[in-house]
Coordinates of C-alpha atoms and ligand atoms in Angstrom, one line a residue:
X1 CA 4.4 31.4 9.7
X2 CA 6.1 28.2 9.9
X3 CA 3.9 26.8 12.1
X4 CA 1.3 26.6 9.3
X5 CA 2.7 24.5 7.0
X6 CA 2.6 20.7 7.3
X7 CA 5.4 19.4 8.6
X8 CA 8.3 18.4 6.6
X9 CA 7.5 14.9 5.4
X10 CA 3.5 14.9 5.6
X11 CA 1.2 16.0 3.4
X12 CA -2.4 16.9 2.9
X13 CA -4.2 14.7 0.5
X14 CA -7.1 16.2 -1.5
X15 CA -8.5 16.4 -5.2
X16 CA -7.3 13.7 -7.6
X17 CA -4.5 13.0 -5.0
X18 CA -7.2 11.7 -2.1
X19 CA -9.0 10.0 -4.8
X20 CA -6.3 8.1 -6.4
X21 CA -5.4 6.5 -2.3
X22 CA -9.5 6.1 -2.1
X23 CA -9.3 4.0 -5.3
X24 CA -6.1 1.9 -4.2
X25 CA -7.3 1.3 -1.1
X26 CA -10.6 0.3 -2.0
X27 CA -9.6 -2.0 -4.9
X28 CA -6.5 -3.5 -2.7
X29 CA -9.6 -4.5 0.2
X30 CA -11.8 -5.4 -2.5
X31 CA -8.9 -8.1 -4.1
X32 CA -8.2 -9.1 0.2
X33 CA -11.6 -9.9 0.3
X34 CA -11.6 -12.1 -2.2
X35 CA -9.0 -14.3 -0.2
X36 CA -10.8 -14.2 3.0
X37 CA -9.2 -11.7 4.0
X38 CA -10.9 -8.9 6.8
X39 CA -10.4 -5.9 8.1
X40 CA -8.0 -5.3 11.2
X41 CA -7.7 -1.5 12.5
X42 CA -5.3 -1.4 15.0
X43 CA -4.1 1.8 17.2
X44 CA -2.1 4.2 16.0
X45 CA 0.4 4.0 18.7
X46 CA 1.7 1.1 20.6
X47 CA 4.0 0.7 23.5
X48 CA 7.2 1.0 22.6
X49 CA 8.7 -2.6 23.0
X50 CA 6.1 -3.6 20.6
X51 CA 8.5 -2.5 17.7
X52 CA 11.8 -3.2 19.2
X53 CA 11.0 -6.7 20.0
X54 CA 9.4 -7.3 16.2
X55 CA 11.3 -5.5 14.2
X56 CA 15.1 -5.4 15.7
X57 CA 17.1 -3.4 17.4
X58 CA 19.9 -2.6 15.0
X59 CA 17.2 -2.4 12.6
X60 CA 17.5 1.5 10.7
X61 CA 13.5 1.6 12.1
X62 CA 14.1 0.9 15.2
X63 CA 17.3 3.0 15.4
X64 CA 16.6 6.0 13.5
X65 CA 13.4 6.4 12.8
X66 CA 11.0 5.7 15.3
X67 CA 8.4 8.7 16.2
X68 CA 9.1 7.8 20.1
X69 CA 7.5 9.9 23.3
X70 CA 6.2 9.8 26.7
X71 CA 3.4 10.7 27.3
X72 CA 1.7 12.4 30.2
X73 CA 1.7 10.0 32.4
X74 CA 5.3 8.5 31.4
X75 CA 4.7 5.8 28.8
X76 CA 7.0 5.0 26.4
X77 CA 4.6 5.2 23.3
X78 CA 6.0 4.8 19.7
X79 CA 3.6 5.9 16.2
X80 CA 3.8 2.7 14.4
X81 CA 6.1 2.8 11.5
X82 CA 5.1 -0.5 10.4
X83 CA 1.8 -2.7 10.3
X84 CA 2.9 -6.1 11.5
X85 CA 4.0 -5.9 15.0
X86 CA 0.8 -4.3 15.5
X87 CA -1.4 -7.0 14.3
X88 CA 0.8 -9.5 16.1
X89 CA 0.3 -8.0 19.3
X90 CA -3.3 -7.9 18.7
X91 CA -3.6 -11.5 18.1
X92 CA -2.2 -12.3 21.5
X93 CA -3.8 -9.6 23.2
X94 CA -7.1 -10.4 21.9
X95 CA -6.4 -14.2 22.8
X96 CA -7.0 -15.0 19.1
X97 CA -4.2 -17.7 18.4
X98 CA -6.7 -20.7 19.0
X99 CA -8.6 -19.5 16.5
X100 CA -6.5 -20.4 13.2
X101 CA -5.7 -19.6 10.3
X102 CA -6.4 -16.0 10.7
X103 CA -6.5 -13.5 7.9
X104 CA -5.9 -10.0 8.2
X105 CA -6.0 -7.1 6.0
X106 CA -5.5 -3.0 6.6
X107 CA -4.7 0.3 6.0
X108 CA -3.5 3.0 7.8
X109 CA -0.8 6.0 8.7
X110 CA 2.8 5.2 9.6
X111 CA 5.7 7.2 10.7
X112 CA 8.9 7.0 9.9
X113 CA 11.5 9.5 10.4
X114 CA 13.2 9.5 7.1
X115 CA 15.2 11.9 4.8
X116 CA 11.8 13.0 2.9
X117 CA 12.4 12.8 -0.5
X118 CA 10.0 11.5 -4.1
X119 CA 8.2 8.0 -2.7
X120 CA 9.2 8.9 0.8
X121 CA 7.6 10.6 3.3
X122 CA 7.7 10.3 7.9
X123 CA 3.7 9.8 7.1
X124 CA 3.1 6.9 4.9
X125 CA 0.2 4.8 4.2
X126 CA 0.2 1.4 3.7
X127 CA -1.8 -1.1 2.8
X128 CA -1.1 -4.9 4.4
X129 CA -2.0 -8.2 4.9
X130 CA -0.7 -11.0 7.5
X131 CA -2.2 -14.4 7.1
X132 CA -1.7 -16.5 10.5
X133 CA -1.4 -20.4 11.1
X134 CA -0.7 -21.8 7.9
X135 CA 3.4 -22.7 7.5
X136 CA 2.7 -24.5 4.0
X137 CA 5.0 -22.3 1.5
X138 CA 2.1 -22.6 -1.1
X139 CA 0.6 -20.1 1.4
X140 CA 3.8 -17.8 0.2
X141 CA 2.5 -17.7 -3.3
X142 CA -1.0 -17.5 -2.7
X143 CA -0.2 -14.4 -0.4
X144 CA 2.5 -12.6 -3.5
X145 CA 0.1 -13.4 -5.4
X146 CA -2.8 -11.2 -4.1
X147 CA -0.1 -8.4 -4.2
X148 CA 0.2 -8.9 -7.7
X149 CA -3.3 -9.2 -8.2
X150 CA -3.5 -5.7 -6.6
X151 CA -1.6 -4.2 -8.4
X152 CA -2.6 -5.9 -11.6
X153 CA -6.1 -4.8 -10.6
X154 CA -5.3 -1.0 -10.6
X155 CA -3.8 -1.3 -13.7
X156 CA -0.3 -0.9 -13.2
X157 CA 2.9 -3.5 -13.4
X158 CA 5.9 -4.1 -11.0
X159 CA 8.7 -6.7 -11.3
X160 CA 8.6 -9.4 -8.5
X161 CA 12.2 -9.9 -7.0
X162 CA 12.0 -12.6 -3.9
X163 CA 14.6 -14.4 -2.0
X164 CA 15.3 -16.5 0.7
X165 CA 16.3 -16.0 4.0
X166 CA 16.2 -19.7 5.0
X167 CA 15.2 -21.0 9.0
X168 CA 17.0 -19.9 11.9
X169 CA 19.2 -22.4 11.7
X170 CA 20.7 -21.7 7.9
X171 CA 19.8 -17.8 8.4
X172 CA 22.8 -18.1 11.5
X173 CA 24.9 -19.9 9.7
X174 CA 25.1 -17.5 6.5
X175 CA 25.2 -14.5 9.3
X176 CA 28.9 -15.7 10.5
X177 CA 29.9 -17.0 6.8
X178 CA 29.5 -13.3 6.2
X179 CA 30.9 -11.9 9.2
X180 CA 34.2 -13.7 8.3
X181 CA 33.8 -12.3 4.8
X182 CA 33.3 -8.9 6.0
X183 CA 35.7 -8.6 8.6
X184 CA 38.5 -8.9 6.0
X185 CA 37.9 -5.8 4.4
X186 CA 36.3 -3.6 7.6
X187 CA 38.5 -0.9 7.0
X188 CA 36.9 0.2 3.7
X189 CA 33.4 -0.4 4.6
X190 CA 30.7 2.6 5.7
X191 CA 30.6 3.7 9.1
X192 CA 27.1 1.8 8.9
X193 CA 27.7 -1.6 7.4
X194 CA 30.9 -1.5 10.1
X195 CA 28.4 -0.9 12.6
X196 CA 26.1 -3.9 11.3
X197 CA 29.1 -5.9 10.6
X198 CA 28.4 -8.2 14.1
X199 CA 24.8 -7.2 14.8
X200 CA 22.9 -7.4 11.4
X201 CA 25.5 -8.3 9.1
X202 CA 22.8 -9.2 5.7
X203 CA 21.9 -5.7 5.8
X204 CA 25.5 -4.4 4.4
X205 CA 24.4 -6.6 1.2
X206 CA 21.5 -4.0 1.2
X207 CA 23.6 -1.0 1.3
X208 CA 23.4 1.8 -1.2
X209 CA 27.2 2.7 -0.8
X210 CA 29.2 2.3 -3.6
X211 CA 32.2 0.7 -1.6
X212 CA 30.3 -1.6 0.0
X213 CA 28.3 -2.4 -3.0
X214 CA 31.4 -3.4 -4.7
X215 CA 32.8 -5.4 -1.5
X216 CA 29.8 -7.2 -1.2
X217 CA 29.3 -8.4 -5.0
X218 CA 31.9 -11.6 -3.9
X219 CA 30.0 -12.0 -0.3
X220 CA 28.9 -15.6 0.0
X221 CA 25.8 -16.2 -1.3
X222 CA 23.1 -17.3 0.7
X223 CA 22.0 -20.2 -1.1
X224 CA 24.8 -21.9 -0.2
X225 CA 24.0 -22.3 3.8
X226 CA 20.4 -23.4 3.1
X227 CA 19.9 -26.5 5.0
X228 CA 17.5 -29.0 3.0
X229 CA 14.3 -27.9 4.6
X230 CA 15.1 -24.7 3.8
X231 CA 16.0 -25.1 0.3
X232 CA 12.8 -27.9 -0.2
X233 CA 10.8 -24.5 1.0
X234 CA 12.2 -22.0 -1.4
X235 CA 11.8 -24.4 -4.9
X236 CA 8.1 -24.8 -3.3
X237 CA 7.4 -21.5 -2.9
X238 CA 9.0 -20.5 -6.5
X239 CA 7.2 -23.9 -8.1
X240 CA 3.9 -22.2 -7.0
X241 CA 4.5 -19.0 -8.6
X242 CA 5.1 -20.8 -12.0
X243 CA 1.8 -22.7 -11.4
X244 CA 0.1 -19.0 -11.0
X245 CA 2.0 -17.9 -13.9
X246 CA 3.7 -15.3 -11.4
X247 CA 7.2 -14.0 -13.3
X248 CA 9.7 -12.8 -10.2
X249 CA 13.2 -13.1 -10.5
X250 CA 15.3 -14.7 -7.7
X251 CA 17.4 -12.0 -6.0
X252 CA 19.8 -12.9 -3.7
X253 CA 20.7 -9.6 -2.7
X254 CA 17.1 -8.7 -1.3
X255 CA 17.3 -8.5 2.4
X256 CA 14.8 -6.6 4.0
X257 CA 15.0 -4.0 6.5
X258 CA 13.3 -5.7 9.4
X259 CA 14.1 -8.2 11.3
X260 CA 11.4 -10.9 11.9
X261 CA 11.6 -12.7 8.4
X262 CA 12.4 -16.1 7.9
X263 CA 12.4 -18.2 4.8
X264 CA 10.4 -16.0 1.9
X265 CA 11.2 -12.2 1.5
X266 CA 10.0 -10.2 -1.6
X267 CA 9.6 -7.1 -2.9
X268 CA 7.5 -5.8 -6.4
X269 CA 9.9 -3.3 -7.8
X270 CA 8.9 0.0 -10.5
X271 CA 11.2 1.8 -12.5
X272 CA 9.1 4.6 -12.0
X273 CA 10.2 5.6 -9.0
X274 CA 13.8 6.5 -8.9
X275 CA 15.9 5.8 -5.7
X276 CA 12.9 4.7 -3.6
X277 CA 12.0 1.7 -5.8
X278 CA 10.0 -0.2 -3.5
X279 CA 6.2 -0.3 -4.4
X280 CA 5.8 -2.9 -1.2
X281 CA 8.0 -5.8 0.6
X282 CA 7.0 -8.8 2.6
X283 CA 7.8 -12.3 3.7
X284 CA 7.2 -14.9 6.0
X285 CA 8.2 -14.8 9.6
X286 CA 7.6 -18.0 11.8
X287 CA 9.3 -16.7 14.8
X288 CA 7.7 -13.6 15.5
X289 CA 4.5 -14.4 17.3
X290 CA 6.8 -16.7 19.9
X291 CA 9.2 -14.1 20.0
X292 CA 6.6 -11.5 21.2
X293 CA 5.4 -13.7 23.6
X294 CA 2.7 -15.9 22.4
X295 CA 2.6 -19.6 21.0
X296 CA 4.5 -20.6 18.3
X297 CA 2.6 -19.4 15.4
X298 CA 3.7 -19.0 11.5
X299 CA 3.0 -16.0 9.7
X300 CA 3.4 -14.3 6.1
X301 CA 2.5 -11.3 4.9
X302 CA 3.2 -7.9 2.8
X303 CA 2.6 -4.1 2.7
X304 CA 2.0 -2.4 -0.2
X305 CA 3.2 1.8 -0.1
X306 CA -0.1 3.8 -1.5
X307 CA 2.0 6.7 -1.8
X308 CA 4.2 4.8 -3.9
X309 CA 1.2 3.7 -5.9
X310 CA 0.0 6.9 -6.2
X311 CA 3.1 8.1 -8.1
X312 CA 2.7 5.7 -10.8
X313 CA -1.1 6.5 -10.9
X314 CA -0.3 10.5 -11.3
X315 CA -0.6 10.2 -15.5
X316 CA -4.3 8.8 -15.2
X317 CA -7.4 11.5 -14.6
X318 CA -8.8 10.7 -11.3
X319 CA -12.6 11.9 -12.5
X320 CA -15.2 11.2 -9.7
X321 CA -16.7 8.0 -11.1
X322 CA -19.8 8.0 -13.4
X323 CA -20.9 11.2 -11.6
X324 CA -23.9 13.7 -12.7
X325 CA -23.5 17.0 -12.9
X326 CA -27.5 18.5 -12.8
X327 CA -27.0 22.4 -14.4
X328 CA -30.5 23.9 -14.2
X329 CA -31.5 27.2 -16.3
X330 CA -34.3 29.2 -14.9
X331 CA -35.8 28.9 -11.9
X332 CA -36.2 25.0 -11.5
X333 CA -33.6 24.3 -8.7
X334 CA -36.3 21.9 -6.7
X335 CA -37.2 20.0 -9.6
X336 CA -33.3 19.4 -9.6
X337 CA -33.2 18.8 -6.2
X338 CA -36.0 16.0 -6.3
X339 CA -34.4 14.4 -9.4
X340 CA -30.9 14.4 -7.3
X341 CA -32.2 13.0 -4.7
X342 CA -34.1 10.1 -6.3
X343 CA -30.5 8.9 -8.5
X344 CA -28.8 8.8 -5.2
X345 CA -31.1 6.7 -3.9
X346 CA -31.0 4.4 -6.8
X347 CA -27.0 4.6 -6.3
X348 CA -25.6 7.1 -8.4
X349 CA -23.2 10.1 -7.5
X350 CA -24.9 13.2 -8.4
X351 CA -24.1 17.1 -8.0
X352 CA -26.1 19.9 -8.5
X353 CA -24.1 23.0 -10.1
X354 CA -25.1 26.2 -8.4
X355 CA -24.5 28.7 -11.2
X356 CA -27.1 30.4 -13.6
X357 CA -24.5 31.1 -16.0
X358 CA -24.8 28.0 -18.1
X359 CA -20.8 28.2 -19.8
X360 CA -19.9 28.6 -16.4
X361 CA -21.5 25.6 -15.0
X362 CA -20.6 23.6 -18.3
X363 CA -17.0 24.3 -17.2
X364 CA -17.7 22.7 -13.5
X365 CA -19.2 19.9 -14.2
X366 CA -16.6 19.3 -17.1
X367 CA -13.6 19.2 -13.9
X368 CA -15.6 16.3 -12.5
X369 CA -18.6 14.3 -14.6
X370 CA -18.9 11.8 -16.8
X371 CA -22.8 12.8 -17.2
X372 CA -24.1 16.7 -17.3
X373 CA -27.8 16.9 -17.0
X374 CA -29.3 19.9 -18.3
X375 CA -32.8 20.8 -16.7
X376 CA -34.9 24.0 -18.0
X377 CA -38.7 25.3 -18.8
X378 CA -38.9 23.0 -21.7
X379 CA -37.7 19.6 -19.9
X380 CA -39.5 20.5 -16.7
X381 CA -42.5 20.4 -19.0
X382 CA -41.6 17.2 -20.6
X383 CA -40.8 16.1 -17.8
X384 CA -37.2 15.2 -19.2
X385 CA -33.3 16.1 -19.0
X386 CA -31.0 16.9 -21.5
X387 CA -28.3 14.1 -20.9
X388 CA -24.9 14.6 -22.3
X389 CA -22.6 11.5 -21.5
X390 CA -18.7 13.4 -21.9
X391 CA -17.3 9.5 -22.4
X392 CA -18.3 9.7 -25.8
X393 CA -17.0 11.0 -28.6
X394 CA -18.9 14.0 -30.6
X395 CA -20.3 12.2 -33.7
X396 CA -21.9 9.2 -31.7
X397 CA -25.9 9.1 -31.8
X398 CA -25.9 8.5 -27.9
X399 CA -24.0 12.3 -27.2
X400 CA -26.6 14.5 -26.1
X401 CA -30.5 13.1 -26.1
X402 CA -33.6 13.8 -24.4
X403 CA -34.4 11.6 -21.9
X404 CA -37.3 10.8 -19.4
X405 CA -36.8 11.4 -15.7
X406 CA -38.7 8.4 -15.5
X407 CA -35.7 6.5 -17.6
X408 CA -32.8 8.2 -16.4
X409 CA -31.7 5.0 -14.3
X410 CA -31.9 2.8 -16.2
X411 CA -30.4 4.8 -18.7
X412 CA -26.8 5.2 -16.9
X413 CA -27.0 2.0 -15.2
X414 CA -26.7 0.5 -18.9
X415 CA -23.6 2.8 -19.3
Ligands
HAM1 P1 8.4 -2.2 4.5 O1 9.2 -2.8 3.3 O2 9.2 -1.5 5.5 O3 7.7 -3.5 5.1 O4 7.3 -1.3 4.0 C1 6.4 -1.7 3.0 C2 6.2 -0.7 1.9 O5 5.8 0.6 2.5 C3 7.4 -0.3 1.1 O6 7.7 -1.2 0.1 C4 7.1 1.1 0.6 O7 6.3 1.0 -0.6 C5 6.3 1.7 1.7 N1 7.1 2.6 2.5 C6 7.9 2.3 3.5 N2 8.5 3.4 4.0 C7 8.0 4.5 3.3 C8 8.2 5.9 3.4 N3 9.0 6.5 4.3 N4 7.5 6.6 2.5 C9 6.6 6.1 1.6 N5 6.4 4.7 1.5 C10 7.1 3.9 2.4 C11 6.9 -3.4 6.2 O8 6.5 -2.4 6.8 C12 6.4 -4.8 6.7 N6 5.5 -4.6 7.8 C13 5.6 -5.5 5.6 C14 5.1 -6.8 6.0 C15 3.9 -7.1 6.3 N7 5.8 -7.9 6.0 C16 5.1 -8.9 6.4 N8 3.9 -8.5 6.6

């Protein structure tokens, strides 16, 4: 029955695959944290204008691919398929913008109504930051920097690409330099960079068709329209980078695919990942708070794709960490149930196996544990465990031991 599978583009998470996201997602609040950075949950639907204001009409988001419905008593809701317009309206709403620099950090669903396909999915999850009131471009760094240090802290490595996009003022006057560039060759461009040619004409240096690739490879560059200020911006924001030792390379073909960005765009970038090579985007956007109606504020900010994350974590065993496995023989299951009780109080992740045939429980508590716990007549009486750390190899001293219930603690606390 088709109405019992998910639907196309979503996906149940579970297993290794809901704790590979639990691990991202904690170690990417974790590294937030350690920039000031708290938590912001906002709804998962907003009012419709809330997107179309902040991210652009002629945007592909805005578009094509907004989850958009009225509900029952006619409002024009939208699922968010982004994190920053969101956070922005929050900050006005909540009349927080005398209250700066703000910090923000989340995580959370999104919808997007995309060609599902490996990396991309109409339910993502994202993980994002937007840092409020600070228009310094050392705050650019410092904010691609914690991406990197995210993903440097889950053990994985992406190649930084950033770009600028320059203030209004140089942004406007690149737009018509490539308007004119454009125009001269509209009849063999896409039926969607002609469509963007006059309303968004930096995306068609985004496109994927091969045409307009090629067309596009002598566009002006948009270096070359960068007033000073602009320019002063950029060579601070790369100049702190270097003093990070951040390696990016300067792209000037990254635009990104929303709107609001002024000045710094970036992107990390994986190999991995085929056609959807993304692992997160961001950039600064000074305009956006005014433009959704609140006081000139400036902003920067990224959002990483856990999904995407996820893929390149797929060759690493998601084990439960440091978890006991307690296997009792004989008839000692509230002994085991007082000694798994008192380790979770002291911390520790503990599960009792349920089987009396001991292979069978061996083979459990292999799927998940870095410690098995063996508890029979003979330890009861002792009043011991047979410990067996799976971490280590066979020949070491430490493998399998008798050990005090008394000690046990301490014992896995020192590893
Ligand atoms: P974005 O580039 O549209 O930026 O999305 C950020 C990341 O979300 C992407 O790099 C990608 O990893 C992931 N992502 C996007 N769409 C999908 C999809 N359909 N399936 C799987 N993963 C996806 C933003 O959304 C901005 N709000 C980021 C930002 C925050 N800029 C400033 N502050």
């Amino acid at each position: 029955m088709k109405n019992l599978q998910p639907v196309r583009g979503t996906r149940d998470l579970l297993g290794d695959q809901a704790r590979r996201f639990d691990f991202i997602v904690k170690t990417a609040f974790d590294v937030a944290q350690k920039f000031g950075f708290e938590r912001i949950d906002t709804p998962v639907f907003e009012y419709t204008n809330v997107f179309k204001r902040a991210v652009g009409e002629t945007t592909d988001i805005v578009g094509k691919e907004m989850y958009t419905f009225n509900d029952r008593g006619d409002e024009e809701l939208t699922l968010k398929p982004e994190g920053t317009a969101p956070v922005v309206r929050a900050l006005i709403s909540n009349a927080l913008t005398q209250k700066l620099p703000l910090k923000f950090s989340y995580y959370g669903a999104m919808f997007r109504y995309e060609r599902p396909q490996k990396g991309r999915y109409r339910q993502l999850h994202q993980f994002g930051v937007e840092l409020f009131g600070i228009d310094n471009p050392v705050a650019d760094a410092e904010i691609i920097g914690m991406g990197a240090s995210i993903i440097k802290a889950l053990g994985l490595s992406t190649k930084l690409h950033i770009n600028t996009l320059g203030d209004v003022e140089s942004r406007n006057n690149y737009k018509a330099a490539l308007v004119e560039y454009f125009s001269k060759f509209i009849s063999d461009l896409s039926d969607d960079s002609k469509n963007r040619l006059h309303k968004n004409p930096l995306r068609i240096l985004d496109s994927k068709d091969e045409m307009d690739k090629k067309i596009s490879e002598n566009a002006p560059k948009g270096e070359d329209f960068l007033n000073k200020q602009s320019a002063e911006f950029y060579n601070k924001v790369c100049a702190a980078l270097n003093a990070i030792n951040i390696d990016f390379v300067a792209d000037n073909k990254l635009v990104r695919g929303l709107d609001y960005y002024t000045h710094t765009a970036f992107e990390f970038k994986s190999n991995e990942l085929g056609s959807q090579d993304a692992v997160g985007g961001g950039g600064r956007y000074d305009g956006l708070v005014e433009h959704m109606g609140g006081p000139a504020i400036p902003g920067v900010g990224f959002g990483i794709g856990v999904d995407r994350l996820a893929i390149l974590l797929e060759n690493q065993a998601f084990k439960k960490p440091n978890s006991i496995a307690l296997i009792v023989i004989g008839d000692y299951l509230n002994e085991a149930l007082k000694i798994a009780f008192d380790l979770r109080a002291q911390g520790h992740n503990v599960e009792i196996i349920y089987k009396n045939n001991i292979g069978k429980a061996f083979k459990e508590a292999e799927k998940f544990a870095r410690y098995v716990m063996i508890i029979g007549e003979d330890e009861v009486k002792m009043q011991s465990v047979k410990l067996k750390d799976l971490f280590l190899p066979l020949e070491h001293p430490n493998k399998e031991r008798l050990v005090a219930i008394s000690k046990l603690h301490e014992m896995i606390s020192n590893g």
